[in-house]
mmCIF file of C-alpha atoms and ligand atoms in Angstrom:
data_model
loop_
_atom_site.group_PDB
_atom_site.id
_atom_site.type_symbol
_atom_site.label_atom_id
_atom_site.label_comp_id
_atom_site.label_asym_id
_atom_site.label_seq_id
_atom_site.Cartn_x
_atom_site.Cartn_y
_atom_site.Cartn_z
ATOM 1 C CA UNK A 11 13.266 0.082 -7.208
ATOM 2 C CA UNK A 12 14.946 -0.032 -4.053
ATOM 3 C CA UNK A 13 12.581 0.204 -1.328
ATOM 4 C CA UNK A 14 8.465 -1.337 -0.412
ATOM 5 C CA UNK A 15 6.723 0.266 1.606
ATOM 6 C CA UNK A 16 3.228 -1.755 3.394
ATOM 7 C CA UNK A 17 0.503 -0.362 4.615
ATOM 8 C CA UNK A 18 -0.998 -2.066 7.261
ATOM 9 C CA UNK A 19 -4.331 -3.160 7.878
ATOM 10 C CA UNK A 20 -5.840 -5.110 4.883
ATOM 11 C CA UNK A 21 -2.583 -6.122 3.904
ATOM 12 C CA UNK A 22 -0.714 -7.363 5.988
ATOM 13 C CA UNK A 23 -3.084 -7.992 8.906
ATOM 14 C CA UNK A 24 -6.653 -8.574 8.383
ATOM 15 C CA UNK A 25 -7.889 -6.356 10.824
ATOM 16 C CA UNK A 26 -10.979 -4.988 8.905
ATOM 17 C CA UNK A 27 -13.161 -7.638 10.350
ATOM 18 C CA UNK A 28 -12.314 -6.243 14.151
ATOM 19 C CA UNK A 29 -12.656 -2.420 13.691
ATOM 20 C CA UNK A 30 -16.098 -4.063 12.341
ATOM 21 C CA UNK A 31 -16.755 -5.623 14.924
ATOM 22 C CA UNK A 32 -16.210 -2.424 17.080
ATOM 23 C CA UNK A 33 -17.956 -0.446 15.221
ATOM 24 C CA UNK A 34 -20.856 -3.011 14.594
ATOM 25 C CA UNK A 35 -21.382 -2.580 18.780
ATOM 26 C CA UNK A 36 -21.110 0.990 18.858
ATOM 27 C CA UNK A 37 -24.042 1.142 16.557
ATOM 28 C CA UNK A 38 -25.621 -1.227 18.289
ATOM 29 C CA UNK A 39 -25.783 0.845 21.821
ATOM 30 C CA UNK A 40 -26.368 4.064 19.477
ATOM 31 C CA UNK A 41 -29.812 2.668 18.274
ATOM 32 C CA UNK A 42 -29.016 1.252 14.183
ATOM 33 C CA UNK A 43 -27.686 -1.179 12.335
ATOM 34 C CA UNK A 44 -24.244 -1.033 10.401
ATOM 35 C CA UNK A 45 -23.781 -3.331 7.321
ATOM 36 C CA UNK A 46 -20.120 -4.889 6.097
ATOM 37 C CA UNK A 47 -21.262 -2.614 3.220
ATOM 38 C CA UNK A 48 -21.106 0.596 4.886
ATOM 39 C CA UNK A 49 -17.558 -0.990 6.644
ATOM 40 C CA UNK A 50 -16.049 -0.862 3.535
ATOM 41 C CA UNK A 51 -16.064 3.118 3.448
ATOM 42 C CA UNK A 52 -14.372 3.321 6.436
ATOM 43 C CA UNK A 53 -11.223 1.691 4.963
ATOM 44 C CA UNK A 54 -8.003 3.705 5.107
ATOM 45 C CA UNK A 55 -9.838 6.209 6.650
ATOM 46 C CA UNK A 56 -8.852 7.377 10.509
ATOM 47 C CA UNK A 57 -10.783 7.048 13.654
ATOM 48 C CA UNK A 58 -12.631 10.218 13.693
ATOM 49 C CA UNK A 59 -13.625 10.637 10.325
ATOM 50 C CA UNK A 60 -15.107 6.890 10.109
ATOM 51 C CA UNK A 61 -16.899 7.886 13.214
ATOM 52 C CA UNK A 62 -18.325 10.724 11.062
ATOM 53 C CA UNK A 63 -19.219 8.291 8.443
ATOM 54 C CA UNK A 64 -20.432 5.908 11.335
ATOM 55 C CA UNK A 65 -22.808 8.860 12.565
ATOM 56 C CA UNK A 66 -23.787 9.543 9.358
ATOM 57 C CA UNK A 67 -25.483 6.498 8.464
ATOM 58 C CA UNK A 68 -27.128 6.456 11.756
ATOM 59 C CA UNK A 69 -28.550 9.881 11.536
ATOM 60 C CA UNK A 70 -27.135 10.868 14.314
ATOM 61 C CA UNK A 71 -25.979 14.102 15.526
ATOM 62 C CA UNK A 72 -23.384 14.935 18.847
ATOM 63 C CA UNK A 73 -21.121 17.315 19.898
ATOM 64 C CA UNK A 74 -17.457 17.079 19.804
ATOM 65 C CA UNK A 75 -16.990 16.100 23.638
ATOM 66 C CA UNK A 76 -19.198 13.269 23.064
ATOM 67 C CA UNK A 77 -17.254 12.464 19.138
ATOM 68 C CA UNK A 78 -14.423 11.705 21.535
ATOM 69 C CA UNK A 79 -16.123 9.796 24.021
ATOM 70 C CA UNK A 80 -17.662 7.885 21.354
ATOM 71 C CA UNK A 81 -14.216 7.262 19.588
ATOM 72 C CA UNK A 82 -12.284 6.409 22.490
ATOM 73 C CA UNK A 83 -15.019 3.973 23.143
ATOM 74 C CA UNK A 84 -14.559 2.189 19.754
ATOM 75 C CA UNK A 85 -10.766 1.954 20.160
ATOM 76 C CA UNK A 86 -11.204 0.528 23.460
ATOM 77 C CA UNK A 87 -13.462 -2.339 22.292
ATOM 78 C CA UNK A 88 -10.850 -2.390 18.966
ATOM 79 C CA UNK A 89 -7.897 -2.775 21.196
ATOM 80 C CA UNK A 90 -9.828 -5.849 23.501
ATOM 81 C CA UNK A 91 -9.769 -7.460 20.028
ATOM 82 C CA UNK A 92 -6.372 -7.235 18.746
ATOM 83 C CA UNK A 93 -4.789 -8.326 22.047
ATOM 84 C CA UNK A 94 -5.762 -11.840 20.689
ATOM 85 C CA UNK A 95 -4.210 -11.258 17.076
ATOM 86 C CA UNK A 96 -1.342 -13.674 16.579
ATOM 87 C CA UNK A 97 0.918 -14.302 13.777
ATOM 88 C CA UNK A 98 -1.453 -16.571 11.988
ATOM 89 C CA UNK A 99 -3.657 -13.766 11.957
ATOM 90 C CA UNK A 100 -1.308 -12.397 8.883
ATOM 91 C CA UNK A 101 -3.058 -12.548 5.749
ATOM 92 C CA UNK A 102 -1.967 -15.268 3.285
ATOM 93 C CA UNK A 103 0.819 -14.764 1.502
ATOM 94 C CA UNK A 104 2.063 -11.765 3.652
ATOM 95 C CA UNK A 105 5.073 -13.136 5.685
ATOM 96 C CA UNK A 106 7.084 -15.330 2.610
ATOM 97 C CA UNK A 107 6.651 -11.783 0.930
ATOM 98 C CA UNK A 108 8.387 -9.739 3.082
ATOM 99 C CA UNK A 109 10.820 -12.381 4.035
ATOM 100 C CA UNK A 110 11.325 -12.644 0.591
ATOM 101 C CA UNK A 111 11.836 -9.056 -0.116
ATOM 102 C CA UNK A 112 14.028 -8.473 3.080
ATOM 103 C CA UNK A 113 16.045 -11.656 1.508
ATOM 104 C CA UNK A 114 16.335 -9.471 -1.936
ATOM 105 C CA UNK A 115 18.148 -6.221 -0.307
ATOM 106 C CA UNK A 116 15.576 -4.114 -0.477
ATOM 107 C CA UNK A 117 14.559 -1.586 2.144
ATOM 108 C CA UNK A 118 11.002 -2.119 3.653
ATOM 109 C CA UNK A 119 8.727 -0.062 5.363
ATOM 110 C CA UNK A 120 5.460 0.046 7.475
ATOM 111 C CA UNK A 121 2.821 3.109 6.725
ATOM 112 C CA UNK A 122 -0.377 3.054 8.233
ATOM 113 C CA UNK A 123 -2.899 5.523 9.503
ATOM 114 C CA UNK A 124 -3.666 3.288 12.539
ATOM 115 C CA UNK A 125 -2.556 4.428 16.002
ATOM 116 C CA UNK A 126 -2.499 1.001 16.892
ATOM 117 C CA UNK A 127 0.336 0.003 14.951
ATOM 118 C CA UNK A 128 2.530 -0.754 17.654
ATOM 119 C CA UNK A 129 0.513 -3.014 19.237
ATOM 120 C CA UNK A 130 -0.444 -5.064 16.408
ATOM 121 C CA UNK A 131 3.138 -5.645 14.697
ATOM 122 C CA UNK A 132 3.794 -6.275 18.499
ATOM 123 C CA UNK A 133 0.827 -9.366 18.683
ATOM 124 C CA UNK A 134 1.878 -10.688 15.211
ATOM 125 C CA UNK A 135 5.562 -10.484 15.506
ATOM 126 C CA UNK A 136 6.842 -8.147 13.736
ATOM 127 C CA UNK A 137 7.733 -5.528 15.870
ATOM 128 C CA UNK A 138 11.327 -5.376 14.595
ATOM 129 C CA UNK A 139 11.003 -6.699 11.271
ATOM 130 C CA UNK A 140 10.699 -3.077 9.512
ATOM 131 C CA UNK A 141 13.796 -0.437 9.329
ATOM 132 C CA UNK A 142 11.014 2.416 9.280
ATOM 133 C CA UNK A 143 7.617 2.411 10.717
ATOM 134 C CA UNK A 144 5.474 5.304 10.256
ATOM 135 C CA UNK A 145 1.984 5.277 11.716
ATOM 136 C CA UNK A 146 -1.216 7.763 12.743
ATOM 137 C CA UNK A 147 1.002 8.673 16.134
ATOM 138 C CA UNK A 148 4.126 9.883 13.990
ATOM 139 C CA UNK A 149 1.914 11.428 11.023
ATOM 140 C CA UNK A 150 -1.364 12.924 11.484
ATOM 141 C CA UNK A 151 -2.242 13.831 8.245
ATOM 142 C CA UNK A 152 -4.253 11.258 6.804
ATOM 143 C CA UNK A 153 -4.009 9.955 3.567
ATOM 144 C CA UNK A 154 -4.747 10.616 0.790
ATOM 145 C CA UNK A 155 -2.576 13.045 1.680
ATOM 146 C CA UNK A 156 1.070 11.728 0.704
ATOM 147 C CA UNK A 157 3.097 12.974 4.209
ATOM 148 C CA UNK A 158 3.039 9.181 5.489
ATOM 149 C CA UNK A 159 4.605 7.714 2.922
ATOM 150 C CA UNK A 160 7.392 10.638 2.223
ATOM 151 C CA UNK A 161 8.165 10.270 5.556
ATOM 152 C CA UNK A 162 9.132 6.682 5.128
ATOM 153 C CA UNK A 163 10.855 7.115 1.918
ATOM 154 C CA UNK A 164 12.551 9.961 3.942
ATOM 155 C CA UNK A 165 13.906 7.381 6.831
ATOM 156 C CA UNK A 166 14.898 4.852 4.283
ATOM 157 C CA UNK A 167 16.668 7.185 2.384
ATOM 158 C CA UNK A 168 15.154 6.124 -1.319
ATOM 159 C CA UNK A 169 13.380 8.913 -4.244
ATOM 160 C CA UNK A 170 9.900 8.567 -3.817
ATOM 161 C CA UNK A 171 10.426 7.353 -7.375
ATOM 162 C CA UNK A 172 12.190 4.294 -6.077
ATOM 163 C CA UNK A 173 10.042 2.924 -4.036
ATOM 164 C CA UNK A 174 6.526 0.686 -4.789
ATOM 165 C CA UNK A 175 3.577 1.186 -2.072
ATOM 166 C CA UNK A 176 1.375 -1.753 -1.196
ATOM 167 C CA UNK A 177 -2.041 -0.717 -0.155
ATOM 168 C CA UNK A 178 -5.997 -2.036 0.014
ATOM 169 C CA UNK A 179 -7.595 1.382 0.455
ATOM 170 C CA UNK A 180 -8.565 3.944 -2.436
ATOM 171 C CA UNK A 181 -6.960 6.294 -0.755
ATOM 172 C CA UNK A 182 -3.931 4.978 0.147
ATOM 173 C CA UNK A 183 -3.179 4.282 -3.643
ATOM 174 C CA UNK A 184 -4.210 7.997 -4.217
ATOM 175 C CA UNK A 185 -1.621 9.170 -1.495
ATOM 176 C CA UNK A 186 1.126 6.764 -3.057
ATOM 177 C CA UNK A 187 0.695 8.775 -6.127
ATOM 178 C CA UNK A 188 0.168 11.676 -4.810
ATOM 179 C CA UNK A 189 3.997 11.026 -3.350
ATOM 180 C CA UNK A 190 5.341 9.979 -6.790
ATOM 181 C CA UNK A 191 5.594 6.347 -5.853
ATOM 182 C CA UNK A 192 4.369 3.228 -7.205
ATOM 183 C CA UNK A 193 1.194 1.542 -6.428
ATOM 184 C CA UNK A 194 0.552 -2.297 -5.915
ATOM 185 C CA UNK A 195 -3.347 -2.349 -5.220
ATOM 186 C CA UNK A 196 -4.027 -5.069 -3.241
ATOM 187 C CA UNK A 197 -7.943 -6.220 -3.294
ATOM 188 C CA UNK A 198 -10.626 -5.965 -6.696
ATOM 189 C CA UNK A 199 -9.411 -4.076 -9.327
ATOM 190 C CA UNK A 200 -12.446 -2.825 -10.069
ATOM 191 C CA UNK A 201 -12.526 -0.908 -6.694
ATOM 192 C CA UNK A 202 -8.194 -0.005 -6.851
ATOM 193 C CA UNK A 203 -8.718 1.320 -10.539
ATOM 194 C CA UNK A 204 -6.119 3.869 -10.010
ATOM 195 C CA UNK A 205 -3.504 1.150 -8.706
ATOM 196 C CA UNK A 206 -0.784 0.724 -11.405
ATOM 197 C CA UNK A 207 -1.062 -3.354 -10.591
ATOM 198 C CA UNK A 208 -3.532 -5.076 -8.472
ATOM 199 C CA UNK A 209 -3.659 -8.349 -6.926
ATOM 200 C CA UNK A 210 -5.671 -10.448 -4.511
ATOM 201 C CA UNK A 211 -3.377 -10.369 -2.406
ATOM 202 C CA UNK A 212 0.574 -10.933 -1.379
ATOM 203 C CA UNK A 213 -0.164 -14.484 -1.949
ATOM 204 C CA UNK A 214 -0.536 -14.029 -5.502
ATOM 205 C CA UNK A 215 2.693 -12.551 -6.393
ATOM 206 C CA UNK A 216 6.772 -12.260 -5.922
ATOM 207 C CA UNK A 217 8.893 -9.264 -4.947
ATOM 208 C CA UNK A 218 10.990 -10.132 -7.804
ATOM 209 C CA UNK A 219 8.202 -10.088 -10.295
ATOM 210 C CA UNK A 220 6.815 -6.903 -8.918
ATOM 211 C CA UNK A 221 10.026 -5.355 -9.610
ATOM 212 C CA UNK A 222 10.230 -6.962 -13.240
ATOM 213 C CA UNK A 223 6.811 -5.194 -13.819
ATOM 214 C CA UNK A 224 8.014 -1.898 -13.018
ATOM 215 C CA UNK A 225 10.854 -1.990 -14.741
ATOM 216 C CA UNK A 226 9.215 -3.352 -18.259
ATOM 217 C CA UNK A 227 7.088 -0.401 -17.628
ATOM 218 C CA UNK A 228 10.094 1.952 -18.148
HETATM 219 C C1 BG6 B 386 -6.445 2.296 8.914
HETATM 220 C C2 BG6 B 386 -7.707 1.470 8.788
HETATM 221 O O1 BG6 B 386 -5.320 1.514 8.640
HETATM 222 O O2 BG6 B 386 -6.335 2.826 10.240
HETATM 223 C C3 BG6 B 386 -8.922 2.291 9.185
HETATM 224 O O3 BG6 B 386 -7.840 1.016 7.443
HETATM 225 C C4 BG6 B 386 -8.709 2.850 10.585
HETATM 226 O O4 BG6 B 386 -10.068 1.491 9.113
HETATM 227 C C5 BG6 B 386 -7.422 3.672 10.645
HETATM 228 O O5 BG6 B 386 -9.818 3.692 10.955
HETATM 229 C C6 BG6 B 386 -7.124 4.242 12.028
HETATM 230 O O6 BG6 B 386 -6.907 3.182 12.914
HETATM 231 P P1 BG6 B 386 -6.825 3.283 14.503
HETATM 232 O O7 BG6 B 386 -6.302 1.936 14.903
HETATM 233 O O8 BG6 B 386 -5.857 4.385 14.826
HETATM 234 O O9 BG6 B 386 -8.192 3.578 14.991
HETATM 235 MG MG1 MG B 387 -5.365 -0.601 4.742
#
Protein backbone atom coordinates (compact mmCIF):
# COMPACT_ATOMS: atom_id res chain seq x y z
CA UNK A 1 0.00 0.00 0.00
CA UNK A 2 1.38 3.19 -0.85
CA UNK A 3 -1.20 5.73 -0.92
CA UNK A 4 -4.87 6.74 1.46
CA UNK A 5 -7.13 8.35 0.05
CA UNK A 6 -10.15 10.33 2.58
CA UNK A 7 -13.23 11.17 1.75
CA UNK A 8 -14.49 14.01 3.32
CA UNK A 9 -17.49 14.68 5.12
CA UNK A 10 -18.21 12.03 7.86
CA UNK A 11 -14.73 11.39 8.15
CA UNK A 12 -12.80 13.74 8.50
CA UNK A 13 -15.19 16.63 9.23
CA UNK A 14 -18.44 16.07 10.79
CA UNK A 15 -20.39 18.01 8.59
CA UNK A 16 -23.55 15.75 8.41
CA UNK A 17 -25.13 17.56 11.25
CA UNK A 18 -24.98 21.08 9.07
CA UNK A 19 -26.21 19.91 5.60
CA UNK A 20 -29.01 18.74 8.28
CA UNK A 21 -29.49 21.54 9.50
CA UNK A 22 -29.94 23.09 5.96
CA UNK A 23 -31.95 20.83 4.83
CA UNK A 24 -34.06 20.57 8.13
CA UNK A 25 -35.04 24.58 7.16
CA UNK A 26 -35.66 24.01 3.68
CA UNK A 27 -38.33 21.60 4.67
CA UNK A 28 -39.42 23.67 7.05
CA UNK A 29 -40.39 26.76 4.53
CA UNK A 30 -41.55 23.84 2.01
CA UNK A 31 -44.43 22.77 4.42
CA UNK A 32 -42.95 19.05 6.25
CA UNK A 33 -40.91 17.73 8.52
CA UNK A 34 -37.46 15.95 7.82
CA UNK A 35 -36.18 13.36 10.40
CA UNK A 36 -32.15 12.59 11.14
CA UNK A 37 -33.57 9.30 9.75
CA UNK A 38 -34.35 10.36 6.37
CA UNK A 39 -30.69 12.52 6.68
CA UNK A 40 -28.99 9.51 6.68
CA UNK A 41 -29.98 8.70 2.91
CA UNK A 42 -28.66 11.66 1.78
CA UNK A 43 -25.09 10.65 2.77
CA UNK A 44 -22.49 10.55 0.00
CA UNK A 45 -25.01 11.54 -2.17
CA UNK A 46 -24.68 15.15 -4.18
CA UNK A 47 -26.74 18.22 -3.89
CA UNK A 48 -29.31 17.60 -6.44
CA UNK A 49 -30.08 14.18 -6.02
CA UNK A 50 -30.57 14.59 -2.03
CA UNK A 51 -32.81 17.38 -3.03
CA UNK A 52 -34.70 14.69 -5.01
CA UNK A 53 -34.74 12.53 -2.03
CA UNK A 54 -35.57 15.75 0.07
CA UNK A 55 -38.70 16.32 -2.33
CA UNK A 56 -39.53 13.01 -2.19
CA UNK A 57 -40.34 12.61 1.29
CA UNK A 58 -42.20 15.79 1.21
CA UNK A 59 -44.40 14.89 -1.65
CA UNK A 60 -43.52 17.49 -3.41
CA UNK A 61 -43.31 18.14 -6.99
CA UNK A 62 -41.30 21.36 -9.00
CA UNK A 63 -39.79 22.05 -12.03
CA UNK A 64 -36.19 22.15 -12.73
CA UNK A 65 -35.83 26.12 -12.56
CA UNK A 66 -37.21 25.98 -9.20
CA UNK A 67 -34.80 22.35 -8.28
CA UNK A 68 -32.08 24.96 -8.69
CA UNK A 69 -33.47 27.68 -6.85
CA UNK A 70 -34.25 25.35 -4.19
CA UNK A 71 -30.62 23.87 -4.19
CA UNK A 72 -28.79 26.96 -4.36
CA UNK A 73 -30.89 27.93 -1.45
CA UNK A 74 -29.71 24.95 0.70
CA UNK A 75 -26.03 25.54 -0.13
CA UNK A 76 -26.39 29.03 0.80
CA UNK A 77 -27.76 28.31 4.30
CA UNK A 78 -24.94 25.16 4.23
CA UNK A 79 -22.18 27.55 3.46
CA UNK A 80 -23.49 30.29 6.50
CA UNK A 81 -22.73 27.18 8.60
CA UNK A 82 -19.40 26.02 7.72
CA UNK A 83 -17.89 29.52 7.80
CA UNK A 84 -17.84 28.79 11.62
CA UNK A 85 -16.17 25.20 11.27
CA UNK A 86 -12.77 25.27 12.91
CA UNK A 87 -10.19 22.73 13.39
CA UNK A 88 -11.76 21.29 16.46
CA UNK A 89 -14.58 20.65 14.36
CA UNK A 90 -12.38 17.48 12.97
CA UNK A 91 -13.76 14.36 14.08
CA UNK A 92 -11.83 12.48 16.80
CA UNK A 93 -9.11 10.75 15.89
CA UNK A 94 -8.83 12.37 12.36
CA UNK A 95 -5.77 14.74 12.55
CA UNK A 96 -3.02 12.20 14.63
CA UNK A 97 -4.16 9.89 11.65
CA UNK A 98 -3.18 11.70 8.90
CA UNK A 99 -0.26 13.22 10.62
CA UNK A 100 0.59 9.91 11.32
CA UNK A 101 0.26 8.58 7.89
CA UNK A 102 1.95 11.70 6.24
CA UNK A 103 4.82 10.82 9.01
CA UNK A 104 4.86 7.05 7.42
CA UNK A 105 5.67 8.13 3.59
CA UNK A 106 2.68 7.47 2.28
CA UNK A 107 0.85 9.54 -0.30
CA UNK A 108 -2.58 10.98 0.87
CA UNK A 109 -5.43 12.19 -0.78
CA UNK A 110 -8.80 14.11 -0.39
CA UNK A 111 -12.04 12.70 -2.50
CA UNK A 112 -15.24 14.06 -1.87
CA UNK A 113 -18.39 14.75 -3.78
CA UNK A 114 -18.85 18.11 -1.96
CA UNK A 115 -18.36 21.35 -3.91
CA UNK A 116 -17.53 22.85 -0.81
CA UNK A 117 -14.38 21.25 -0.27
CA UNK A 118 -12.31 24.13 -0.56
CA UNK A 119 -13.84 26.01 1.84
CA UNK A 120 -14.01 23.57 4.51
CA UNK A 121 -10.26 22.14 4.42
CA UNK A 122 -9.80 26.02 4.22
CA UNK A 123 -11.92 26.64 7.90
CA UNK A 124 -10.28 23.52 9.46
CA UNK A 125 -6.80 23.92 8.27
CA UNK A 126 -5.99 21.81 6.01
CA UNK A 127 -5.96 23.47 2.93
CA UNK A 128 -2.41 22.33 2.07
CA UNK A 129 -2.11 19.30 3.97
CA UNK A 130 -3.15 16.90 0.89
CA UNK A 131 -0.79 16.36 -2.39
CA UNK A 132 -4.18 15.68 -4.38
CA UNK A 133 -7.58 16.95 -3.74
CA UNK A 134 -10.32 15.88 -5.86
CA UNK A 135 -13.81 17.17 -5.18
CA UNK A 136 -17.60 17.59 -6.89
CA UNK A 137 -15.98 20.85 -8.89
CA UNK A 138 -13.08 18.65 -10.49
CA UNK A 139 -15.34 15.36 -10.90
CA UNK A 140 -18.91 15.41 -11.55
CA UNK A 141 -19.70 12.02 -11.65
CA UNK A 142 -20.88 11.00 -8.44
CA UNK A 143 -20.04 8.06 -6.73
CA UNK A 144 -20.68 5.18 -6.71
CA UNK A 145 -19.26 5.71 -9.72
CA UNK A 146 -15.33 5.14 -9.25
CA UNK A 147 -13.98 8.44 -11.54
CA UNK A 148 -13.22 10.39 -8.13
CA UNK A 149 -11.12 8.20 -6.71
CA UNK A 150 -9.09 7.09 -10.10
CA UNK A 151 -8.54 10.46 -10.50
CA UNK A 152 -6.69 10.74 -7.26
CA UNK A 153 -4.85 7.58 -7.59
CA UNK A 154 -4.09 9.12 -11.07
CA UNK A 155 -2.40 12.48 -9.44
CA UNK A 156 -0.60 10.48 -6.87
CA UNK A 157 0.70 8.27 -9.23
CA UNK A 158 -0.18 4.76 -7.22
CA UNK A 159 -2.33 1.30 -8.93
CA UNK A 160 -5.64 1.64 -7.77
CA UNK A 161 -4.52 -1.61 -6.16
CA UNK A 162 -2.18 0.30 -3.92
CA UNK A 163 -4.09 2.46 -2.40
CA UNK A 164 -6.86 1.99 0.76
CA UNK A 165 -10.07 4.44 0.60
CA UNK A 166 -11.55 5.75 3.82
CA UNK A 167 -15.19 6.44 3.54
CA UNK A 168 -18.70 6.68 5.79
CA UNK A 169 -21.12 6.43 2.87
CA UNK A 170 -22.44 3.08 1.17
CA UNK A 171 -21.61 4.36 -1.76
CA UNK A 172 -18.44 5.62 -1.44
CA UNK A 173 -17.22 2.05 -0.34
CA UNK A 174 -19.08 0.77 -3.52
CA UNK A 175 -17.11 3.33 -5.76
CA UNK A 176 -13.73 2.35 -3.92
CA UNK A 177 -14.37 -1.05 -5.21
CA UNK A 178 -15.71 -0.31 -8.05
CA UNK A 179 -11.98 1.41 -8.66
CA UNK A 180 -10.13 -1.73 -7.44
CA UNK A 181 -9.07 -0.13 -4.21
CA UNK A 182 -9.36 -0.94 -0.70
CA UNK A 183 -12.08 0.00 1.60
CA UNK A 184 -11.80 1.18 5.33
CA UNK A 185 -15.61 1.71 6.27
CA UNK A 186 -15.77 4.12 8.71
CA UNK A 187 -19.26 4.12 10.82
CA UNK A 188 -21.61 0.62 11.84
CA UNK A 189 -20.68 -2.26 10.16
CA UNK A 190 -23.85 -3.34 9.88
CA UNK A 191 -24.70 -0.38 7.51
CA UNK A 192 -20.72 -0.52 5.56
CA UNK A 193 -21.24 -4.41 5.05
CA UNK A 194 -19.40 -4.25 1.87
CA UNK A 195 -16.32 -2.36 3.56
CA UNK A 196 -13.36 -4.82 3.71
CA UNK A 197 -12.69 -3.29 7.53
CA UNK A 198 -14.83 -0.99 9.45
CA UNK A 199 -14.28 1.12 12.35
CA UNK A 200 -15.91 3.79 14.46
CA UNK A 201 -13.90 5.94 13.44
CA UNK A 202 -10.04 7.21 12.79
CA UNK A 203 -9.83 7.27 16.46
CA UNK A 204 -9.99 3.68 16.71
CA UNK A 205 -7.16 2.67 14.62
CA UNK A 206 -3.34 3.25 13.21
CA UNK A 207 -2.11 3.75 9.65
CA UNK A 208 0.37 1.19 10.41
CA UNK A 209 -2.11 -1.38 11.50
CA UNK A 210 -4.36 -0.67 8.60
CA UNK A 211 -1.58 -1.50 6.41
CA UNK A 212 -0.67 -4.76 8.49
CA UNK A 213 -4.36 -5.80 7.79
CA UNK A 214 -4.08 -5.56 4.21
CA UNK A 215 -1.16 -7.12 3.85
CA UNK A 216 -2.11 -10.40 6.15
CA UNK A 217 -4.94 -10.40 3.79
CA UNK A 218 -2.58 -11.22 0.86
C1 LIG B 1 -20.97 14.61 0.30
C2 LIG B 1 -21.97 14.59 1.43
O1 LIG B 1 -19.67 14.54 0.80
O2 LIG B 1 -21.11 15.82 -0.45
C3 LIG B 1 -23.38 14.78 0.90
O3 LIG B 1 -21.87 13.35 2.12
C4 LIG B 1 -23.44 16.06 0.08
O4 LIG B 1 -24.28 14.81 1.97
C5 LIG B 1 -22.40 16.02 -1.04
O5 LIG B 1 -24.75 16.22 -0.50
C6 LIG B 1 -22.37 17.29 -1.89
O6 LIG B 1 -21.98 18.36 -1.09
P1 LIG B 1 -22.06 19.91 -1.47
O7 LIG B 1 -21.26 20.57 -0.39
O8 LIG B 1 -21.43 20.06 -2.82
O9 LIG B 1 -23.50 20.28 -1.48
MG1 LIG C 1 -18.85 11.09 3.47
Amino acid sequence: MKAFIFDLDGVIVDTARLHYQAWRELAKELGFDFTPEDNERLKGVSRMRSLEILLEIGGIQVDEQEKHRLAEKKNNRYRQLIMKLTPDDMLPGAKEFLEQSRAMGLKLALASASKNTPLILERIGLEDFFDSVVDGNRVSKAKPDPAIFLTAADDLQVLPQQAVVFEDAVAGVQAAHSAGMKAVGIGKPDVLKQADLVVGGLNEIMPQQVIEFFKQKH
